[in-house]
Amino acid sequence: MIAEVVIRPMTPADVAEAKLMMLTVSAGIFAPHHPAAAFINHYGPALGDVDDFQRHYGPPGGLFLVATDGATIIGTGAMRRLDDATAELRRMWLLPAYHGRGIGYRLIQELFTFARAAGYRRVRLSTSNVQQQAIRFYERLGFYRIPRYRETDDEVFMEIGLGSGE
């Protein structure tokens, strides 16, 4: 039985557990496609922005949230500034046991609320072709595919408008 899932801003005390959760979820998605050593060598260091989340996702232009079930971090989501009108959705991860319960939707809605209040007019994201479930989730929310907007290993780039006229 799950306790009430709480979504709140990440604190420095959450970093290690949040990274472990992200690595656990990403291992389930990506490890079958990569040798173990390559997975560890790539995805561990790729989370360096989480170590310094306050610099990468801190106010006033960003926000990093965690979803907790009791004292356990079960999901994350972050928003950061790309430019005055555009925010980027990052670090959306949710333990598979919690999929289909509306938690990812709640995370993203809280991040959209933040983005609107911060004056952003659109949100972009990038993800991997391997993450078909995530791509379908984003499409259901109204994200659509766009050309590559930054250098990354990701193959899929998406955007959603946050206000009228988008």
mmCIF file with all atom_site columns, C-alpha atoms in Angstrom:
data_model
loop_
_atom_site.group_PDB
_atom_site.id
_atom_site.type_symbol
_atom_site.label_atom_id
_atom_site.label_alt_id
_atom_site.label_comp_id
_atom_site.label_asym_id
_atom_site.label_entity_id
_atom_site.label_seq_id
_atom_site.pdbx_PDB_ins_code
_atom_site.Cartn_x
_atom_site.Cartn_y
_atom_site.Cartn_z
_atom_site.occupancy
_atom_site.B_iso_or_equiv
_atom_site.pdbx_formal_charge
_atom_site.auth_seq_id
_atom_site.auth_comp_id
_atom_site.auth_asym_id
_atom_site.auth_atom_id
_atom_site.pdbx_PDB_model_num
ATOM 1   C CA . MET A 1 1   ? 0.000  0.000  0.000   1.00 0.00 ? 1   MET A CA 1
ATOM 2   C CA . ILE A 1 2   ? 1.424  3.362  -0.944  1.00 0.00 ? 2   ILE A CA 1
ATOM 3   C CA . ALA A 1 3   ? 1.300  6.340  1.353   1.00 0.00 ? 3   ALA A CA 1
ATOM 4   C CA . GLU A 1 4   ? 0.190  9.720  0.094   1.00 0.00 ? 4   GLU A CA 1
ATOM 5   C CA . VAL A 1 5   ? 2.596  10.685 -2.682  1.00 0.00 ? 5   VAL A CA 1
ATOM 6   C CA . VAL A 1 6   ? 4.019  14.137 -1.990  1.00 0.00 ? 6   VAL A CA 1
ATOM 7   C CA . ILE A 1 7   ? 5.635  16.352 -4.622  1.00 0.00 ? 7   ILE A CA 1
ATOM 8   C CA . ARG A 1 8   ? 8.058  18.917 -3.248  1.00 0.00 ? 8   ARG A CA 1
ATOM 9   C CA . PRO A 1 9   ? 11.224 20.821 -4.176  1.00 0.00 ? 9   PRO A CA 1
ATOM 10  C CA . MET A 1 10  ? 14.426 18.795 -4.003  1.00 0.00 ? 10  MET A CA 1
ATOM 11  C CA . THR A 1 11  ? 16.866 19.542 -1.175  1.00 0.00 ? 11  THR A CA 1
ATOM 12  C CA . PRO A 1 12  ? 20.608 18.824 -1.002  1.00 0.00 ? 12  PRO A CA 1
ATOM 13  C CA . ALA A 1 13  ? 19.811 15.895 1.311   1.00 0.00 ? 13  ALA A CA 1
ATOM 14  C CA . ASP A 1 14  ? 17.788 14.284 -1.536  1.00 0.00 ? 14  ASP A CA 1
ATOM 15  C CA . VAL A 1 15  ? 20.552 14.232 -4.154  1.00 0.00 ? 15  VAL A CA 1
ATOM 16  C CA . ALA A 1 16  ? 22.070 10.780 -3.515  1.00 0.00 ? 16  ALA A CA 1
ATOM 17  C CA . GLU A 1 17  ? 18.699 9.024  -3.299  1.00 0.00 ? 17  GLU A CA 1
ATOM 18  C CA . ALA A 1 18  ? 17.318 10.887 -6.316  1.00 0.00 ? 18  ALA A CA 1
ATOM 19  C CA . LYS A 1 19  ? 20.348 9.914  -8.413  1.00 0.00 ? 19  LYS A CA 1
ATOM 20  C CA . LEU A 1 20  ? 20.057 6.283  -7.312  1.00 0.00 ? 20  LEU A CA 1
ATOM 21  C CA . MET A 1 21  ? 16.388 6.260  -8.339  1.00 0.00 ? 21  MET A CA 1
ATOM 22  C CA . MET A 1 22  ? 17.240 7.824  -11.724 1.00 0.00 ? 22  MET A CA 1
ATOM 23  C CA . LEU A 1 23  ? 20.013 5.289  -12.331 1.00 0.00 ? 23  LEU A CA 1
ATOM 24  C CA . THR A 1 24  ? 17.724 2.430  -11.311 1.00 0.00 ? 24  THR A CA 1
ATOM 25  C CA . VAL A 1 25  ? 15.019 3.502  -13.753 1.00 0.00 ? 25  VAL A CA 1
ATOM 26  C CA . SER A 1 26  ? 17.454 4.302  -16.559 1.00 0.00 ? 26  SER A CA 1
ATOM 27  C CA . ALA A 1 27  ? 19.216 0.944  -16.097 1.00 0.00 ? 27  ALA A CA 1
ATOM 28  C CA . GLY A 1 28  ? 15.916 -0.806 -16.730 1.00 0.00 ? 28  GLY A CA 1
ATOM 29  C CA . ILE A 1 29  ? 15.426 1.202  -19.916 1.00 0.00 ? 29  ILE A CA 1
ATOM 30  C CA . PHE A 1 30  ? 18.924 1.515  -21.358 1.00 0.00 ? 30  PHE A CA 1
ATOM 31  C CA . ALA A 1 31  ? 21.068 -1.298 -19.934 1.00 0.00 ? 31  ALA A CA 1
ATOM 32  C CA . PRO A 1 32  ? 19.565 -3.891 -22.313 1.00 0.00 ? 32  PRO A CA 1
ATOM 33  C CA . HIS A 1 33  ? 20.887 -1.746 -25.179 1.00 0.00 ? 33  HIS A CA 1
ATOM 34  C CA . HIS A 1 34  ? 24.401 -1.157 -23.789 1.00 0.00 ? 34  HIS A CA 1
ATOM 35  C CA . PRO A 1 35  ? 27.131 -3.299 -22.228 1.00 0.00 ? 35  PRO A CA 1
ATOM 36  C CA . ALA A 1 36  ? 27.184 -2.870 -18.428 1.00 0.00 ? 36  ALA A CA 1
ATOM 37  C CA . ALA A 1 37  ? 30.490 -0.988 -18.357 1.00 0.00 ? 37  ALA A CA 1
ATOM 38  C CA . ALA A 1 38  ? 29.359 1.421  -21.079 1.00 0.00 ? 38  ALA A CA 1
ATOM 39  C CA . PHE A 1 39  ? 26.097 2.058  -19.231 1.00 0.00 ? 39  PHE A CA 1
ATOM 40  C CA . ILE A 1 40  ? 27.858 2.820  -15.934 1.00 0.00 ? 40  ILE A CA 1
ATOM 41  C CA . ASN A 1 41  ? 30.537 4.952  -17.598 1.00 0.00 ? 41  ASN A CA 1
ATOM 42  C CA . HIS A 1 42  ? 27.979 7.030  -19.503 1.00 0.00 ? 42  HIS A CA 1
ATOM 43  C CA . TYR A 1 43  ? 24.913 7.382  -17.295 1.00 0.00 ? 43  TYR A CA 1
ATOM 44  C CA . GLY A 1 44  ? 26.625 7.880  -13.937 1.00 0.00 ? 44  GLY A CA 1
ATOM 45  C CA . PRO A 1 45  ? 28.610 10.966 -14.995 1.00 0.00 ? 45  PRO A CA 1
ATOM 46  C CA . ALA A 1 46  ? 25.658 12.190 -17.076 1.00 0.00 ? 46  ALA A CA 1
ATOM 47  C CA . LEU A 1 47  ? 23.854 12.991 -13.819 1.00 0.00 ? 47  LEU A CA 1
ATOM 48  C CA . GLY A 1 48  ? 26.447 15.581 -12.749 1.00 0.00 ? 48  GLY A CA 1
ATOM 49  C CA . ASP A 1 49  ? 23.872 18.354 -13.096 1.00 0.00 ? 49  ASP A CA 1
ATOM 50  C CA . VAL A 1 50  ? 21.872 16.707 -10.304 1.00 0.00 ? 50  VAL A CA 1
ATOM 51  C CA . ASP A 1 51  ? 24.851 16.993 -7.932  1.00 0.00 ? 51  ASP A CA 1
ATOM 52  C CA . ASP A 1 52  ? 24.753 20.751 -8.488  1.00 0.00 ? 52  ASP A CA 1
ATOM 53  C CA . PHE A 1 53  ? 20.988 20.994 -9.022  1.00 0.00 ? 53  PHE A CA 1
ATOM 54  C CA . GLN A 1 54  ? 20.761 24.419 -7.372  1.00 0.00 ? 54  GLN A CA 1
ATOM 55  C CA . ARG A 1 55  ? 23.036 25.915 -10.037 1.00 0.00 ? 55  ARG A CA 1
ATOM 56  C CA . HIS A 1 56  ? 21.419 24.089 -12.973 1.00 0.00 ? 56  HIS A CA 1
ATOM 57  C CA . TYR A 1 57  ? 17.779 24.176 -11.868 1.00 0.00 ? 57  TYR A CA 1
ATOM 58  C CA . GLY A 1 58  ? 17.618 26.784 -9.118  1.00 0.00 ? 58  GLY A CA 1
ATOM 59  C CA . PRO A 1 59  ? 15.538 29.937 -8.918  1.00 0.00 ? 59  PRO A CA 1
ATOM 60  C CA . PRO A 1 60  ? 14.567 32.145 -10.445 1.00 0.00 ? 60  PRO A CA 1
ATOM 61  C CA . GLY A 1 61  ? 14.560 30.279 -13.781 1.00 0.00 ? 61  GLY A CA 1
ATOM 62  C CA . GLY A 1 62  ? 14.368 26.687 -12.661 1.00 0.00 ? 62  GLY A CA 1
ATOM 63  C CA . LEU A 1 63  ? 12.861 24.178 -10.290 1.00 0.00 ? 63  LEU A CA 1
ATOM 64  C CA . PHE A 1 64  ? 13.754 20.581 -9.362  1.00 0.00 ? 64  PHE A CA 1
ATOM 65  C CA . LEU A 1 65  ? 10.982 18.474 -7.823  1.00 0.00 ? 65  LEU A CA 1
ATOM 66  C CA . VAL A 1 66  ? 10.926 15.063 -6.172  1.00 0.00 ? 66  VAL A CA 1
ATOM 67  C CA . ALA A 1 67  ? 7.915  12.811 -5.678  1.00 0.00 ? 67  ALA A CA 1
ATOM 68  C CA . THR A 1 68  ? 8.024  10.831 -2.451  1.00 0.00 ? 68  THR A CA 1
ATOM 69  C CA . ASP A 1 69  ? 6.063  7.877  -1.141  1.00 0.00 ? 69  ASP A CA 1
ATOM 70  C CA . GLY A 1 70  ? 6.616  8.155  2.577   1.00 0.00 ? 70  GLY A CA 1
ATOM 71  C CA . ALA A 1 71  ? 10.333 8.826  2.943   1.00 0.00 ? 71  ALA A CA 1
ATOM 72  C CA . THR A 1 72  ? 11.253 7.202  -0.405  1.00 0.00 ? 72  THR A CA 1
ATOM 73  C CA . ILE A 1 73  ? 11.940 9.215  -3.563  1.00 0.00 ? 73  ILE A CA 1
ATOM 74  C CA . ILE A 1 74  ? 9.940  7.576  -6.347  1.00 0.00 ? 74  ILE A CA 1
ATOM 75  C CA . GLY A 1 75  ? 10.153 10.244 -9.047  1.00 0.00 ? 75  GLY A CA 1
ATOM 76  C CA . THR A 1 76  ? 11.819 13.440 -10.185 1.00 0.00 ? 76  THR A CA 1
ATOM 77  C CA . GLY A 1 77  ? 11.224 16.249 -12.634 1.00 0.00 ? 77  GLY A CA 1
ATOM 78  C CA . ALA A 1 78  ? 13.027 19.502 -13.323 1.00 0.00 ? 78  ALA A CA 1
ATOM 79  C CA . MET A 1 79  ? 12.619 22.685 -15.314 1.00 0.00 ? 79  MET A CA 1
ATOM 80  C CA . ARG A 1 80  ? 15.414 25.004 -16.406 1.00 0.00 ? 80  ARG A CA 1
ATOM 81  C CA . ARG A 1 81  ? 15.705 28.176 -18.450 1.00 0.00 ? 81  ARG A CA 1
ATOM 82  C CA . LEU A 1 82  ? 16.729 27.968 -22.099 1.00 0.00 ? 82  LEU A CA 1
ATOM 83  C CA . ASP A 1 83  ? 15.860 31.589 -22.909 1.00 0.00 ? 83  ASP A CA 1
ATOM 84  C CA . ASP A 1 84  ? 13.390 34.225 -21.707 1.00 0.00 ? 84  ASP A CA 1
ATOM 85  C CA . ALA A 1 85  ? 10.467 32.479 -23.420 1.00 0.00 ? 85  ALA A CA 1
ATOM 86  C CA . THR A 1 86  ? 11.546 28.840 -23.251 1.00 0.00 ? 86  THR A CA 1
ATOM 87  C CA . ALA A 1 87  ? 12.075 26.373 -20.429 1.00 0.00 ? 87  ALA A CA 1
ATOM 88  C CA . GLU A 1 88  ? 13.404 22.842 -20.742 1.00 0.00 ? 88  GLU A CA 1
ATOM 89  C CA . LEU A 1 89  ? 11.873 19.831 -19.028 1.00 0.00 ? 89  LEU A CA 1
ATOM 90  C CA . ARG A 1 90  ? 14.588 17.580 -17.639 1.00 0.00 ? 90  ARG A CA 1
ATOM 91  C CA . ARG A 1 91  ? 15.102 14.644 -15.303 1.00 0.00 ? 91  ARG A CA 1
ATOM 92  C CA . MET A 1 92  ? 11.571 13.222 -15.578 1.00 0.00 ? 92  MET A CA 1
ATOM 93  C CA . TRP A 1 93  ? 11.947 9.816  -13.970 1.00 0.00 ? 93  TRP A CA 1
ATOM 94  C CA . LEU A 1 94  ? 9.436  7.655  -12.143 1.00 0.00 ? 94  LEU A CA 1
ATOM 95  C CA . LEU A 1 95  ? 9.886  4.185  -10.692 1.00 0.00 ? 95  LEU A CA 1
ATOM 96  C CA . PRO A 1 96  ? 7.959  1.723  -12.912 1.00 0.00 ? 96  PRO A CA 1
ATOM 97  C CA . ALA A 1 97  ? 5.855  0.469  -9.990  1.00 0.00 ? 97  ALA A CA 1
ATOM 98  C CA . TYR A 1 98  ? 4.278  3.954  -9.877  1.00 0.00 ? 98  TYR A CA 1
ATOM 99  C CA . HIS A 1 99  ? 3.463  4.285  -13.585 1.00 0.00 ? 99  HIS A CA 1
ATOM 100 C CA . GLY A 1 100 ? -0.195 4.734  -14.460 1.00 0.00 ? 100 GLY A CA 1
ATOM 101 C CA . ARG A 1 101 ? -1.132 6.394  -11.163 1.00 0.00 ? 101 ARG A CA 1
ATOM 102 C CA . GLY A 1 102 ? -1.073 10.016 -12.300 1.00 0.00 ? 102 GLY A CA 1
ATOM 103 C CA . ILE A 1 103 ? 2.170  10.849 -10.491 1.00 0.00 ? 103 ILE A CA 1
ATOM 104 C CA . GLY A 1 104 ? 4.100  11.761 -13.636 1.00 0.00 ? 104 GLY A CA 1
ATOM 105 C CA . TYR A 1 105 ? 1.166  13.918 -14.697 1.00 0.00 ? 105 TYR A CA 1
ATOM 106 C CA . ARG A 1 106 ? 1.148  15.683 -11.313 1.00 0.00 ? 106 ARG A CA 1
ATOM 107 C CA . LEU A 1 107 ? 4.916  16.286 -11.513 1.00 0.00 ? 107 LEU A CA 1
ATOM 108 C CA . ILE A 1 108 ? 4.699  17.780 -14.965 1.00 0.00 ? 108 ILE A CA 1
ATOM 109 C CA . GLN A 1 109 ? 1.663  19.931 -14.112 1.00 0.00 ? 109 GLN A CA 1
ATOM 110 C CA . GLU A 1 110 ? 3.504  21.421 -11.129 1.00 0.00 ? 110 GLU A CA 1
ATOM 111 C CA . LEU A 1 111 ? 6.460  22.150 -13.405 1.00 0.00 ? 111 LEU A CA 1
ATOM 112 C CA . PHE A 1 112 ? 4.144  23.743 -16.008 1.00 0.00 ? 112 PHE A CA 1
ATOM 113 C CA . THR A 1 113 ? 2.606  25.914 -13.267 1.00 0.00 ? 113 THR A CA 1
ATOM 114 C CA . PHE A 1 114 ? 6.098  27.051 -12.291 1.00 0.00 ? 114 PHE A CA 1
ATOM 115 C CA . ALA A 1 115 ? 7.036  27.711 -15.937 1.00 0.00 ? 115 ALA A CA 1
ATOM 116 C CA . ARG A 1 116 ? 3.950  29.838 -16.547 1.00 0.00 ? 116 ARG A CA 1
ATOM 117 C CA . ALA A 1 117 ? 4.542  31.843 -13.357 1.00 0.00 ? 117 ALA A CA 1
ATOM 118 C CA . ALA A 1 118 ? 8.165  32.381 -14.442 1.00 0.00 ? 118 ALA A CA 1
ATOM 119 C CA . GLY A 1 119 ? 6.945  33.849 -17.737 1.00 0.00 ? 119 GLY A CA 1
ATOM 120 C CA . TYR A 1 120 ? 7.895  31.005 -20.071 1.00 0.00 ? 120 TYR A CA 1
ATOM 121 C CA . ARG A 1 121 ? 5.698  30.579 -23.145 1.00 0.00 ? 121 ARG A CA 1
ATOM 122 C CA . ARG A 1 122 ? 6.874  27.126 -24.155 1.00 0.00 ? 122 ARG A CA 1
ATOM 123 C CA . VAL A 1 123 ? 8.623  24.052 -22.791 1.00 0.00 ? 123 VAL A CA 1
ATOM 124 C CA . ARG A 1 124 ? 11.015 21.842 -24.718 1.00 0.00 ? 124 ARG A CA 1
ATOM 125 C CA . LEU A 1 125 ? 12.451 18.435 -23.953 1.00 0.00 ? 125 LEU A CA 1
ATOM 126 C CA . SER A 1 126 ? 14.721 15.838 -25.456 1.00 0.00 ? 126 SER A CA 1
ATOM 127 C CA . THR A 1 127 ? 14.587 12.089 -24.998 1.00 0.00 ? 127 THR A CA 1
ATOM 128 C CA . SER A 1 128 ? 15.756 8.841  -26.525 1.00 0.00 ? 128 SER A CA 1
ATOM 129 C CA . ASN A 1 129 ? 13.926 6.773  -29.141 1.00 0.00 ? 129 ASN A CA 1
ATOM 130 C CA . VAL A 1 130 ? 14.258 3.897  -26.658 1.00 0.00 ? 130 VAL A CA 1
ATOM 131 C CA . GLN A 1 131 ? 11.832 5.669  -24.306 1.00 0.00 ? 131 GLN A CA 1
ATOM 132 C CA . GLN A 1 132 ? 8.665  5.034  -26.320 1.00 0.00 ? 132 GLN A CA 1
ATOM 133 C CA . GLN A 1 133 ? 6.442  5.003  -23.226 1.00 0.00 ? 133 GLN A CA 1
ATOM 134 C CA . ALA A 1 134 ? 7.710  8.467  -22.252 1.00 0.00 ? 134 ALA A CA 1
ATOM 135 C CA . ILE A 1 135 ? 7.262  9.768  -25.809 1.00 0.00 ? 135 ILE A CA 1
ATOM 136 C CA . ARG A 1 136 ? 3.629  8.583  -25.831 1.00 0.00 ? 136 ARG A CA 1
ATOM 137 C CA . PHE A 1 137 ? 3.091  10.244 -22.422 1.00 0.00 ? 137 PHE A CA 1
ATOM 138 C CA . TYR A 1 138 ? 4.474  13.560 -23.696 1.00 0.00 ? 138 TYR A CA 1
ATOM 139 C CA . GLU A 1 139 ? 2.381  13.352 -26.875 1.00 0.00 ? 139 GLU A CA 1
ATOM 140 C CA . ARG A 1 140 ? -0.781 12.767 -24.807 1.00 0.00 ? 140 ARG A CA 1
ATOM 141 C CA . LEU A 1 141 ? 0.064  15.956 -22.894 1.00 0.00 ? 141 LEU A CA 1
ATOM 142 C CA . GLY A 1 142 ? 0.259  17.901 -26.166 1.00 0.00 ? 142 GLY A CA 1
ATOM 143 C CA . PHE A 1 143 ? 3.993  17.909 -26.893 1.00 0.00 ? 143 PHE A CA 1
ATOM 144 C CA . TYR A 1 144 ? 4.885  17.731 -30.575 1.00 0.00 ? 144 TYR A CA 1
ATOM 145 C CA . ARG A 1 145 ? 8.168  16.933 -32.307 1.00 0.00 ? 145 ARG A CA 1
ATOM 146 C CA . ILE A 1 146 ? 10.532 19.709 -33.311 1.00 0.00 ? 146 ILE A CA 1
ATOM 147 C CA . PRO A 1 147 ? 14.015 19.872 -34.877 1.00 0.00 ? 147 PRO A CA 1
ATOM 148 C CA . ARG A 1 148 ? 17.062 19.291 -32.684 1.00 0.00 ? 148 ARG A CA 1
ATOM 149 C CA . TYR A 1 149 ? 17.624 22.347 -30.483 1.00 0.00 ? 149 TYR A CA 1
ATOM 150 C CA . ARG A 1 150 ? 20.743 21.289 -28.553 1.00 0.00 ? 150 ARG A CA 1
ATOM 151 C CA . GLU A 1 151 ? 23.655 18.893 -28.754 1.00 0.00 ? 151 GLU A CA 1
ATOM 152 C CA . THR A 1 152 ? 22.860 15.626 -26.984 1.00 0.00 ? 152 THR A CA 1
ATOM 153 C CA . ASP A 1 153 ? 22.773 11.880 -27.607 1.00 0.00 ? 153 ASP A CA 1
ATOM 154 C CA . ASP A 1 154 ? 18.963 12.086 -27.620 1.00 0.00 ? 154 ASP A CA 1
ATOM 155 C CA . GLU A 1 155 ? 17.141 11.590 -30.910 1.00 0.00 ? 155 GLU A CA 1
ATOM 156 C CA . VAL A 1 156 ? 13.687 12.986 -30.080 1.00 0.00 ? 156 VAL A CA 1
ATOM 157 C CA . PHE A 1 157 ? 13.016 16.695 -29.478 1.00 0.00 ? 157 PHE A CA 1
ATOM 158 C CA . MET A 1 158 ? 9.605  17.996 -28.445 1.00 0.00 ? 158 MET A CA 1
ATOM 159 C CA . GLU A 1 159 ? 7.848  21.211 -27.462 1.00 0.00 ? 159 GLU A CA 1
ATOM 160 C CA . ILE A 1 160 ? 4.554  22.379 -25.973 1.00 0.00 ? 160 ILE A CA 1
ATOM 161 C CA . GLY A 1 161 ? 3.094  25.881 -25.788 1.00 0.00 ? 161 GLY A CA 1
ATOM 162 C CA . LEU A 1 162 ? 2.021  27.140 -22.377 1.00 0.00 ? 162 LEU A CA 1
ATOM 163 C CA . GLY A 1 163 ? -0.281 29.980 -23.324 1.00 0.00 ? 163 GLY A CA 1
ATOM 164 C CA . SER A 1 164 ? -2.517 31.452 -25.981 1.00 0.00 ? 164 SER A CA 1
ATOM 165 C CA . GLY A 1 165 ? -1.025 32.104 -29.366 1.00 0.00 ? 165 GLY A CA 1
ATOM 166 C CA . GLU A 1 166 ? 1.368  29.156 -29.184 1.00 0.00 ? 166 GLU A CA 1
#
